[in-house]
Amino acid sequence: MTERTIYLDPDARPSKSRKITVRAYRWYASVELDGDDYVDATSTRGQEPELPTVYKEAVDRVRLASTDRIWYDGYSGDFSWGEGVRWITIPVQFSQVEATVEALRCAEIEDDYSQLHALADRLDLPIEQWLSPGERELVRGVDFQSPPHAFLNFLRGKANQWGLRLNGRATAGSVWVRPTVSAIQKTIREMHPEQYPGWVDHWSGYVESDDAALRPWVGGREQNLSHGAKPVRFDEIDMKTSGDCPCGMSLRDQWDDSRAHTSHHAAWAFGIRVPKNLMWPGNLAVVRPDSPISWRKLAAKAGRMPMRENHYDFNSWDYLDAPEEVPGNDRAFLLKANEYVIGYLVATDTSEHSRWDLLSESSSGAHDGTLRPRIDLIWIAGSYRRQGLGAKLVQALADDFGCQIGDVSWSTPISDAGRQLARRLSPEGIWVS
């Protein structure tokens, strides 16, 4: 099927006309009503077109039934579509393209939504019948048409949306199903009926008839290991938790099934994976603003770890443009272990310092104008902390500058972990700037 465009306003210029575009994909075709230019032209005349509620409801019916049909055919991906007075997108089976185009044309030009509803009626699947209580065999060619395994996967997804557990098995030419509702899903839906309008429990307490079909035994595990089990009891206790993870992300972030948190937490705990295209002899690299971009990107990636953990407003390493020389001799020390960056220290050279007594937590009043290396930030991956690696990074900074470790300056404010490290390295006090 080739891409084609149908203009709906023959008296208007093509750029001002509503149009329907058909695009073919591997599993389905996308029928899109494009009214963007038409709406702009209408708005210049002082009119504000709106999408009638009955129009939107008809489109939603067709889209819901059509996407179900495509998943029923075996498609396992997602869909994206536009919705509103400017764009209406409906994914459809290839066999339904012409009917969908005509239904959209009648709805848009003639305000006739009957063809949309008729199309939705034809596409509707008997999902309620398939998921009704009881065990039964659904036969391909009689009860359904798609491949059994694809059909079973489709039913599992629908059962999950309904709060059901689907005990199912696909055979060469049929699918055996036994939908049941779990105690937790039953409780949730009964506690929040406003979130599940129209939901009625048809499954609890259902008793199979004496002449019900018996699923043939094909070996493997027991078919129902919960038969006769007592339901789990649920209660509520008062818990006071911060909801924050040590890695810096919230334990409540569930919008992406915690994938972002899991990825960040792994990097926080084990370090940043070293790209395979970087040649890294030894285990310590000193990156500067004029280093190759691959090294500066790696330093910036490591800098995002303490930024997230300590909720800083900006990354401590942001030299991602063209190579440059900076007055303060900024540099990042990257420590590697097991092909991961597990340590990160950012430093700059400055000549304004004052003495700080770590025992009394106060300034001694002494000021110094000697050029010293200053620690702007230091971070160690979670699984490698309390092993002396922070001290080794500070020593590496002192060796790089050519001074004693007690001459290194610290940028304020200093975190609690930073104070502990500084007290261990310089018990008599430190320079701060």
Short mmCIF file of C-alpha atoms in Angstrom, two decimals:
data_model
loop_
_atom_site.label_atom_id
_atom_site.label_comp_id
_atom_site.label_asym_id
_atom_site.label_seq_id
_atom_site.Cartn_x
_atom_site.Cartn_y
_atom_site.Cartn_z
CA MET A 1 0.00 0.00 0.00
CA THR A 2 1.47 3.35 -1.03
CA GLU A 3 1.01 6.55 0.94
CA ARG A 4 -1.80 8.70 -0.41
CA THR A 5 -3.63 11.92 0.41
CA ILE A 6 -7.34 12.70 -0.08
CA TYR A 7 -8.40 16.37 -0.05
CA LEU A 8 -11.84 17.02 1.47
CA ASP A 9 -12.41 20.65 0.34
CA PRO A 10 -12.19 20.63 -3.47
CA ASP A 11 -13.10 24.32 -3.77
CA ALA A 12 -10.24 25.43 -1.55
CA ARG A 13 -6.55 25.58 -2.30
CA PRO A 14 -4.74 22.39 -1.22
CA SER A 15 -2.84 24.32 1.46
CA LYS A 16 -6.18 25.39 3.04
CA SER A 17 -8.05 22.13 2.63
CA ARG A 18 -8.70 19.41 5.14
CA LYS A 19 -7.06 16.20 4.02
CA ILE A 20 -6.86 12.55 4.96
CA THR A 21 -3.45 10.87 4.73
CA VAL A 22 -3.01 7.10 4.67
CA ARG A 23 0.38 5.67 5.69
CA ALA A 24 1.25 1.98 5.73
CA TYR A 25 3.25 0.34 8.50
CA ARG A 26 4.23 -3.28 8.94
CA TRP A 27 1.21 -4.37 10.98
CA TYR A 28 -1.37 -1.69 10.24
CA ALA A 29 -2.17 1.49 8.37
CA SER A 30 -2.53 4.95 9.92
CA VAL A 31 -5.47 7.03 8.67
CA GLU A 32 -4.92 10.64 9.70
CA LEU A 33 -7.26 13.59 9.24
CA ASP A 34 -5.09 16.71 8.91
CA GLY A 35 -7.05 19.89 9.53
CA ASP A 36 -4.17 22.05 10.73
CA ASP A 37 -4.01 24.49 7.79
CA TYR A 38 -7.80 24.51 7.49
CA VAL A 39 -8.18 25.51 11.15
CA ASP A 40 -5.60 28.28 10.74
CA ALA A 41 -7.44 29.63 7.68
CA THR A 42 -10.77 29.48 9.52
CA SER A 43 -9.33 31.22 12.59
CA THR A 44 -8.18 34.20 10.49
CA ARG A 45 -11.85 34.78 9.63
CA GLY A 46 -12.71 35.05 13.32
CA GLN A 47 -14.12 31.54 13.68
CA GLU A 48 -12.87 29.07 16.28
CA PRO A 49 -13.73 25.53 15.13
CA GLU A 50 -14.22 22.91 17.84
CA LEU A 51 -14.45 19.15 17.79
CA PRO A 52 -18.02 18.19 18.81
CA THR A 53 -18.28 15.81 21.75
CA VAL A 54 -20.30 13.30 19.71
CA TYR A 55 -17.59 13.36 17.05
CA LYS A 56 -14.86 12.71 19.61
CA GLU A 57 -16.84 9.87 21.20
CA ALA A 58 -17.35 8.20 17.82
CA VAL A 59 -13.63 8.47 16.99
CA ASP A 60 -12.68 7.08 20.41
CA ARG A 61 -14.96 4.07 19.86
CA VAL A 62 -13.39 3.29 16.50
CA ARG A 63 -9.86 3.78 17.77
CA LEU A 64 -10.38 1.53 20.80
CA ALA A 65 -11.95 -1.24 18.72
CA SER A 66 -9.38 -0.90 15.94
CA THR A 67 -6.31 -1.03 18.20
CA ASP A 68 -7.78 -4.09 19.91
CA ARG A 69 -8.15 -5.73 16.50
CA ILE A 70 -4.51 -5.01 15.61
CA TRP A 71 -3.25 -6.42 18.93
CA TYR A 72 -5.57 -9.39 18.40
CA ASP A 73 -3.83 -10.00 15.04
CA GLY A 74 -0.50 -10.38 16.86
CA TYR A 75 1.00 -6.86 17.00
CA SER A 76 2.79 -6.32 20.32
CA GLY A 77 3.87 -2.67 20.06
CA ASP A 78 2.31 0.64 21.05
CA PHE A 79 0.47 3.33 19.11
CA SER A 80 0.73 7.11 18.93
CA TRP A 81 -1.93 9.42 17.56
CA GLY A 82 -3.09 12.99 17.34
CA GLU A 83 -6.39 14.04 18.77
CA GLY A 84 -8.32 17.29 18.51
CA VAL A 85 -9.79 19.64 15.98
CA ARG A 86 -6.49 19.82 14.07
CA TRP A 87 -5.46 16.15 14.00
CA ILE A 88 -7.36 12.88 14.22
CA THR A 89 -5.34 9.68 13.83
CA ILE A 90 -6.80 6.17 13.77
CA PRO A 91 -4.61 3.03 13.39
CA VAL A 92 -6.59 0.43 11.43
CA GLN A 93 -6.19 -2.96 9.79
CA PHE A 94 -5.40 -2.74 6.09
CA SER A 95 -8.79 -4.22 5.23
CA GLN A 96 -10.51 -1.32 7.05
CA VAL A 97 -8.69 1.59 5.43
CA GLU A 98 -11.35 2.49 2.85
CA ALA A 99 -14.19 2.24 5.38
CA THR A 100 -12.26 4.44 7.84
CA VAL A 101 -11.50 7.07 5.20
CA GLU A 102 -15.16 7.24 4.17
CA ALA A 103 -16.36 7.35 7.78
CA LEU A 104 -14.00 10.26 8.58
CA ARG A 105 -15.05 12.08 5.41
CA CYS A 106 -18.74 11.82 6.31
CA ALA A 107 -18.09 12.91 9.88
CA GLU A 108 -15.96 15.89 8.85
CA ILE A 109 -17.90 17.14 5.82
CA GLU A 110 -21.48 16.00 6.48
CA ASP A 111 -21.50 15.85 10.31
CA ASP A 112 -22.66 12.26 9.95
CA TYR A 113 -21.13 10.02 12.62
CA SER A 114 -23.20 6.93 11.90
CA GLN A 115 -20.50 5.35 9.75
CA LEU A 116 -17.95 5.72 12.54
CA HIS A 117 -20.28 3.95 14.95
CA ALA A 118 -21.06 1.26 12.38
CA LEU A 119 -17.31 0.72 11.85
CA ALA A 120 -16.78 0.43 15.61
CA ASP A 121 -19.61 -2.12 15.83
CA ARG A 122 -17.97 -4.24 13.13
CA LEU A 123 -14.56 -4.08 14.79
CA ASP A 124 -15.71 -4.78 18.35
CA LEU A 125 -14.38 -8.06 19.71
CA PRO A 126 -16.36 -10.31 22.08
CA ILE A 127 -13.86 -9.75 24.89
CA GLU A 128 -16.49 -9.94 27.62
CA GLN A 129 -17.57 -13.33 26.30
CA TRP A 130 -13.98 -14.61 26.09
CA LEU A 131 -13.29 -13.51 29.68
CA SER A 132 -16.54 -14.72 31.19
CA PRO A 133 -16.25 -17.06 34.23
CA GLY A 134 -15.55 -20.74 33.83
CA GLU A 135 -13.08 -22.94 32.02
CA ARG A 136 -13.61 -23.53 28.33
CA GLU A 137 -11.85 -24.17 25.06
CA LEU A 138 -11.87 -21.43 22.41
CA VAL A 139 -11.34 -22.98 18.99
CA ARG A 140 -9.48 -21.24 16.18
CA GLY A 141 -11.70 -20.60 13.18
CA VAL A 142 -14.81 -20.85 15.37
CA ASP A 143 -14.27 -18.54 18.35
CA PHE A 144 -11.27 -16.58 17.08
CA GLN A 145 -9.12 -16.25 13.94
CA SER A 146 -5.63 -15.15 15.01
CA PRO A 147 -2.78 -17.58 15.85
CA PRO A 148 -3.43 -19.25 19.25
CA HIS A 149 -0.31 -17.89 20.97
CA ALA A 150 -1.02 -14.35 19.73
CA PHE A 151 -4.63 -14.68 20.82
CA LEU A 152 -3.61 -15.93 24.28
CA ASN A 153 -1.19 -12.99 24.72
CA PHE A 154 -3.96 -10.60 23.71
CA LEU A 155 -6.35 -12.16 26.22
CA ARG A 156 -3.75 -11.96 28.98
CA GLY A 157 -3.37 -8.22 28.39
CA LYS A 158 -7.14 -7.68 28.43
CA ALA A 159 -7.53 -9.81 31.54
CA ASN A 160 -4.88 -7.74 33.29
CA GLN A 161 -6.77 -4.54 32.43
CA TRP A 162 -9.90 -6.05 33.95
CA GLY A 163 -8.05 -7.09 37.09
CA LEU A 164 -8.26 -10.77 36.22
CA ARG A 165 -5.79 -13.63 36.37
CA LEU A 166 -6.00 -15.71 33.21
CA ASN A 167 -5.11 -19.38 33.60
CA GLY A 168 -4.63 -20.16 29.92
CA ARG A 169 -2.85 -22.52 27.56
CA ALA A 170 -2.50 -22.38 23.79
CA THR A 171 -2.62 -25.58 21.75
CA ALA A 172 -2.16 -26.17 18.02
CA GLY A 173 -5.71 -25.10 17.16
CA SER A 174 -7.31 -23.71 20.31
CA VAL A 175 -6.84 -21.82 23.55
CA TRP A 176 -7.97 -23.03 26.97
CA VAL A 177 -8.88 -20.25 29.43
CA ARG A 178 -10.10 -19.98 32.99
CA PRO A 179 -10.39 -16.32 34.12
CA THR A 180 -10.45 -15.65 37.88
CA VAL A 181 -10.26 -12.48 39.96
CA SER A 182 -7.60 -12.23 42.64
CA ALA A 183 -8.42 -11.13 46.18
CA ILE A 184 -6.25 -8.01 45.91
CA GLN A 185 -7.82 -6.86 42.63
CA LYS A 186 -11.30 -7.51 44.01
CA THR A 187 -10.45 -5.45 47.10
CA ILE A 188 -8.99 -2.58 45.07
CA ARG A 189 -12.01 -2.34 42.78
CA GLU A 190 -14.48 -2.53 45.64
CA MET A 191 -12.60 0.15 47.59
CA HIS A 192 -12.41 2.52 44.60
CA PRO A 193 -15.56 2.00 42.51
CA GLU A 194 -15.21 5.49 41.02
CA GLN A 195 -12.01 4.38 39.26
CA TYR A 196 -13.66 1.27 37.78
CA PRO A 197 -17.18 2.30 36.73
CA GLY A 198 -19.41 -0.57 35.74
CA TRP A 199 -17.12 -3.27 37.12
CA VAL A 200 -19.06 -6.22 38.53
CA ASP A 201 -17.48 -9.33 40.04
CA HIS A 202 -18.79 -12.26 38.00
CA TRP A 203 -15.89 -14.57 38.87
CA SER A 204 -15.78 -14.97 42.67
CA GLY A 205 -17.81 -17.94 43.80
CA TYR A 206 -18.41 -19.20 40.27
CA VAL A 207 -19.11 -22.95 40.23
CA GLU A 208 -18.43 -25.05 37.14
CA SER A 209 -21.38 -27.03 35.81
CA ASP A 210 -21.19 -30.82 35.82
CA ASP A 211 -21.00 -30.98 32.03
CA ALA A 212 -18.25 -28.34 31.71
CA ALA A 213 -15.36 -29.16 29.37
CA LEU A 214 -12.36 -30.71 31.06
CA ARG A 215 -8.96 -29.39 30.09
CA PRO A 216 -6.76 -32.27 28.97
CA TRP A 217 -3.70 -32.93 31.09
CA VAL A 218 -0.50 -32.30 29.15
CA GLY A 219 2.02 -32.70 31.96
CA GLY A 220 4.09 -30.03 33.64
CA ARG A 221 3.25 -28.29 36.87
CA GLU A 222 -0.04 -28.64 38.72
CA GLN A 223 -2.78 -26.66 37.05
CA ASN A 224 -4.05 -24.90 40.17
CA LEU A 225 -1.75 -24.81 43.15
CA SER A 226 -4.00 -22.27 44.91
CA HIS A 227 -7.10 -24.43 44.94
CA GLY A 228 -8.62 -24.34 48.42
CA ALA A 229 -6.17 -21.70 49.68
CA LYS A 230 -7.39 -19.01 52.09
CA PRO A 231 -7.24 -15.40 50.90
CA VAL A 232 -4.47 -13.12 52.15
CA ARG A 233 -5.52 -10.63 54.84
CA PHE A 234 -4.69 -6.96 54.24
CA ASP A 235 -4.25 -4.19 56.79
CA GLU A 236 -2.66 -0.75 57.10
CA ILE A 237 0.10 0.31 59.49
CA ASP A 238 1.53 3.77 60.07
CA MET A 239 4.94 4.09 58.42
CA LYS A 240 7.04 7.22 58.47
CA THR A 241 9.59 7.02 55.68
CA SER A 242 11.29 9.82 53.81
CA GLY A 243 10.63 8.23 50.44
CA ASP A 244 14.16 9.18 49.33
CA CYS A 245 16.75 6.68 48.16
CA PRO A 246 20.45 7.20 49.08
CA CYS A 247 21.20 7.54 45.36
CA GLY A 248 19.21 10.79 45.30
CA MET A 249 16.03 9.64 43.57
CA SER A 250 12.61 9.21 45.11
CA LEU A 251 11.28 5.79 46.02
CA ARG A 252 7.86 7.03 44.95
CA ASP A 253 8.83 7.58 41.30
CA GLN A 254 6.80 4.89 39.54
CA TRP A 255 5.80 6.69 36.34
CA ASP A 256 8.16 4.59 34.22
CA ASP A 257 8.01 1.39 36.32
CA SER A 258 11.13 2.68 38.15
CA ARG A 259 13.36 2.02 35.13
CA ALA A 260 15.03 5.45 35.47
CA HIS A 261 15.60 4.89 39.18
CA THR A 262 16.98 1.40 38.62
CA SER A 263 19.40 2.62 35.96
CA HIS A 264 20.57 5.59 38.02
CA HIS A 265 20.87 3.54 41.21
CA ALA A 266 23.04 0.95 39.47
CA ALA A 267 25.36 3.70 38.20
CA TRP A 268 25.43 5.31 41.65
CA ALA A 269 26.29 1.98 43.30
CA PHE A 270 28.75 0.47 40.79
CA GLY A 271 29.97 3.46 38.80
CA ILE A 272 29.78 4.70 35.22
CA ARG A 273 30.53 2.18 32.48
CA VAL A 274 33.67 3.13 30.56
CA PRO A 275 33.01 3.33 26.79
CA LYS A 276 34.76 0.55 24.90
CA ASN A 277 36.33 2.98 22.44
CA LEU A 278 38.42 4.68 25.17
CA MET A 279 41.98 3.44 25.62
CA TRP A 280 42.59 3.75 29.37
CA PRO A 281 45.93 2.40 30.64
CA GLY A 282 46.24 2.47 34.43
CA ASN A 283 43.26 3.35 36.63
CA LEU A 284 43.40 7.15 36.97
CA ALA A 285 42.69 9.70 34.24
CA VAL A 286 43.02 13.50 34.56
CA VAL A 287 40.53 15.23 32.23
CA ARG A 288 40.86 18.92 31.36
CA PRO A 289 38.63 21.37 29.43
CA ASP A 290 40.87 20.90 26.38
CA SER A 291 40.79 17.06 26.50
CA PRO A 292 39.05 15.05 23.74
CA ILE A 293 35.27 15.32 23.87
CA SER A 294 34.78 11.62 24.68
CA TRP A 295 36.71 12.09 27.94
CA ARG A 296 34.89 15.32 28.80
CA LYS A 297 31.53 13.61 28.19
CA LEU A 298 32.56 10.78 30.51
CA ALA A 299 33.49 13.30 33.22
CA ALA A 300 30.14 15.07 32.79
CA LYS A 301 28.33 11.74 33.08
CA ALA A 302 30.18 11.01 36.32
CA GLY A 303 29.33 14.51 37.54
CA ARG A 304 25.63 13.77 37.26
CA MET A 305 25.92 11.16 40.03
CA PRO A 306 26.73 13.56 42.93
CA MET A 307 24.49 16.18 41.34
CA ARG A 308 21.49 13.86 41.68
CA GLU A 309 22.55 12.41 45.04
CA ASN A 310 23.05 15.78 46.74
CA HIS A 311 20.38 17.69 44.76
CA TYR A 312 22.79 20.26 43.32
CA ASP A 313 21.43 22.75 40.81
CA PHE A 314 24.12 22.19 38.18
CA ASN A 315 26.73 19.70 37.07
CA SER A 316 30.23 20.26 38.44
CA TRP A 317 31.69 19.49 34.98
CA ASP A 318 30.09 21.21 31.99
CA TYR A 319 32.93 21.56 29.48
CA LEU A 320 31.12 19.99 26.54
CA ASP A 321 31.77 22.53 23.79
CA ALA A 322 34.98 23.07 21.81
CA PRO A 323 38.27 22.44 23.66
CA GLU A 324 39.33 25.47 25.70
CA GLU A 325 41.89 26.63 28.23
CA VAL A 326 40.53 28.04 31.48
CA PRO A 327 42.36 30.32 33.96
CA GLY A 328 41.89 28.11 37.02
CA ASN A 329 43.39 24.96 35.47
CA ASP A 330 40.13 23.06 36.04
CA ARG A 331 40.48 19.30 35.90
CA ALA A 332 38.54 16.16 36.73
CA PHE A 333 40.17 13.06 38.21
CA LEU A 334 38.44 9.83 37.16
CA LEU A 335 39.21 6.63 39.06
CA LYS A 336 38.49 3.32 37.28
CA ALA A 337 37.84 -0.19 38.62
CA ASN A 338 36.41 -3.18 36.76
CA GLU A 339 35.87 -1.01 33.65
CA TYR A 340 33.66 1.43 35.62
CA VAL A 341 34.36 4.99 36.75
CA ILE A 342 33.99 4.63 40.52
CA GLY A 343 35.66 7.85 41.70
CA TYR A 344 35.33 11.47 40.63
CA LEU A 345 37.12 14.59 41.87
CA VAL A 346 36.89 18.07 40.35
CA ALA A 347 39.52 20.65 41.25
CA THR A 348 40.67 24.14 40.31
CA ASP A 349 43.64 26.30 41.39
CA THR A 350 42.98 29.45 43.42
CA SER A 351 44.91 31.81 45.72
CA GLU A 352 42.25 32.92 48.24
CA HIS A 353 42.08 30.71 51.33
CA SER A 354 41.41 30.83 55.04
CA ARG A 355 42.19 28.37 57.81
CA TRP A 356 39.38 26.23 59.26
CA ASP A 357 39.58 24.33 62.54
CA LEU A 358 37.76 21.04 62.13
CA LEU A 359 37.52 20.38 65.89
CA SER A 360 35.82 23.64 66.81
CA GLU A 361 34.11 23.94 63.41
CA SER A 362 35.24 27.56 63.16
CA SER A 363 37.67 29.76 61.26
CA SER A 364 41.00 30.58 62.86
CA GLY A 365 41.05 33.93 61.10
CA ALA A 366 44.25 33.19 59.20
CA HIS A 367 44.14 34.09 55.50
CA ASP A 368 46.52 32.95 52.79
CA GLY A 369 47.21 34.05 49.23
CA THR A 370 49.25 31.06 48.12
CA LEU A 371 48.17 29.32 44.94
CA ARG A 372 46.70 25.97 46.00
CA PRO A 373 44.62 23.23 44.39
CA ARG A 374 41.04 23.38 45.63
CA ILE A 375 38.65 20.42 45.76
CA ASP A 376 35.34 21.55 44.28
CA LEU A 377 33.64 18.14 44.58
CA ILE A 378 34.57 14.55 45.35
CA TRP A 379 32.40 11.46 44.86
CA ILE A 380 32.85 7.69 45.22
CA ALA A 381 30.38 5.07 43.92
CA GLY A 382 28.21 3.65 46.69
CA SER A 383 29.64 0.13 46.72
CA TYR A 384 33.24 1.41 46.99
CA ARG A 385 32.85 3.84 49.88
CA ARG A 386 34.71 3.53 53.22
CA GLN A 387 37.64 1.86 51.48
CA GLY A 388 40.03 4.83 51.46
CA LEU A 389 39.48 5.70 47.79
CA GLY A 390 38.49 9.30 48.54
CA ALA A 391 41.83 9.81 50.30
CA LYS A 392 43.65 8.33 47.31
CA LEU A 393 41.95 10.82 44.98
CA VAL A 394 42.93 13.74 47.23
CA GLN A 395 46.51 12.44 47.29
CA ALA A 396 46.44 12.20 43.49
CA LEU A 397 45.39 15.86 43.35
CA ALA A 398 48.23 16.87 45.68
CA ASP A 399 50.76 14.88 43.65
CA ASP A 400 49.46 16.40 40.40
CA PHE A 401 49.92 19.93 41.79
CA GLY A 402 53.20 19.13 43.58
CA CYS A 403 52.22 19.89 47.18
CA GLN A 404 51.52 18.09 50.45
CA ILE A 405 48.05 16.72 51.10
CA GLY A 406 47.63 19.21 53.99
CA ASP A 407 48.12 22.10 51.55
CA VAL A 408 45.07 21.16 49.50
CA SER A 409 42.15 23.57 49.90
CA TRP A 410 38.47 22.62 50.15
CA SER A 411 35.54 24.42 48.58
CA THR A 412 32.77 25.42 51.00
CA PRO A 413 30.22 24.36 52.01
CA ILE A 414 31.67 20.94 52.85
CA SER A 415 29.31 17.98 53.22
CA ASP A 416 29.34 15.75 56.31
CA ALA A 417 31.14 13.02 54.35
CA GLY A 418 33.64 15.61 53.12
CA ARG A 419 34.32 16.80 56.69
CA GLN A 420 35.02 13.23 57.80
CA LEU A 421 37.47 12.75 54.93
CA ALA A 422 39.16 16.13 55.56
CA ARG A 423 39.45 15.41 59.32
CA ARG A 424 41.10 12.07 58.59
CA LEU A 425 43.60 13.63 56.13
CA SER A 426 44.30 16.90 58.02
CA PRO A 427 43.32 16.54 61.71
CA GLU A 428 44.94 19.87 62.61
CA GLY A 429 42.73 21.85 60.22
CA ILE A 430 42.25 22.57 56.53
CA TRP A 431 42.37 25.42 54.09
CA VAL A 432 38.98 26.46 52.71
CA SER A 433 37.96 28.84 49.95
#
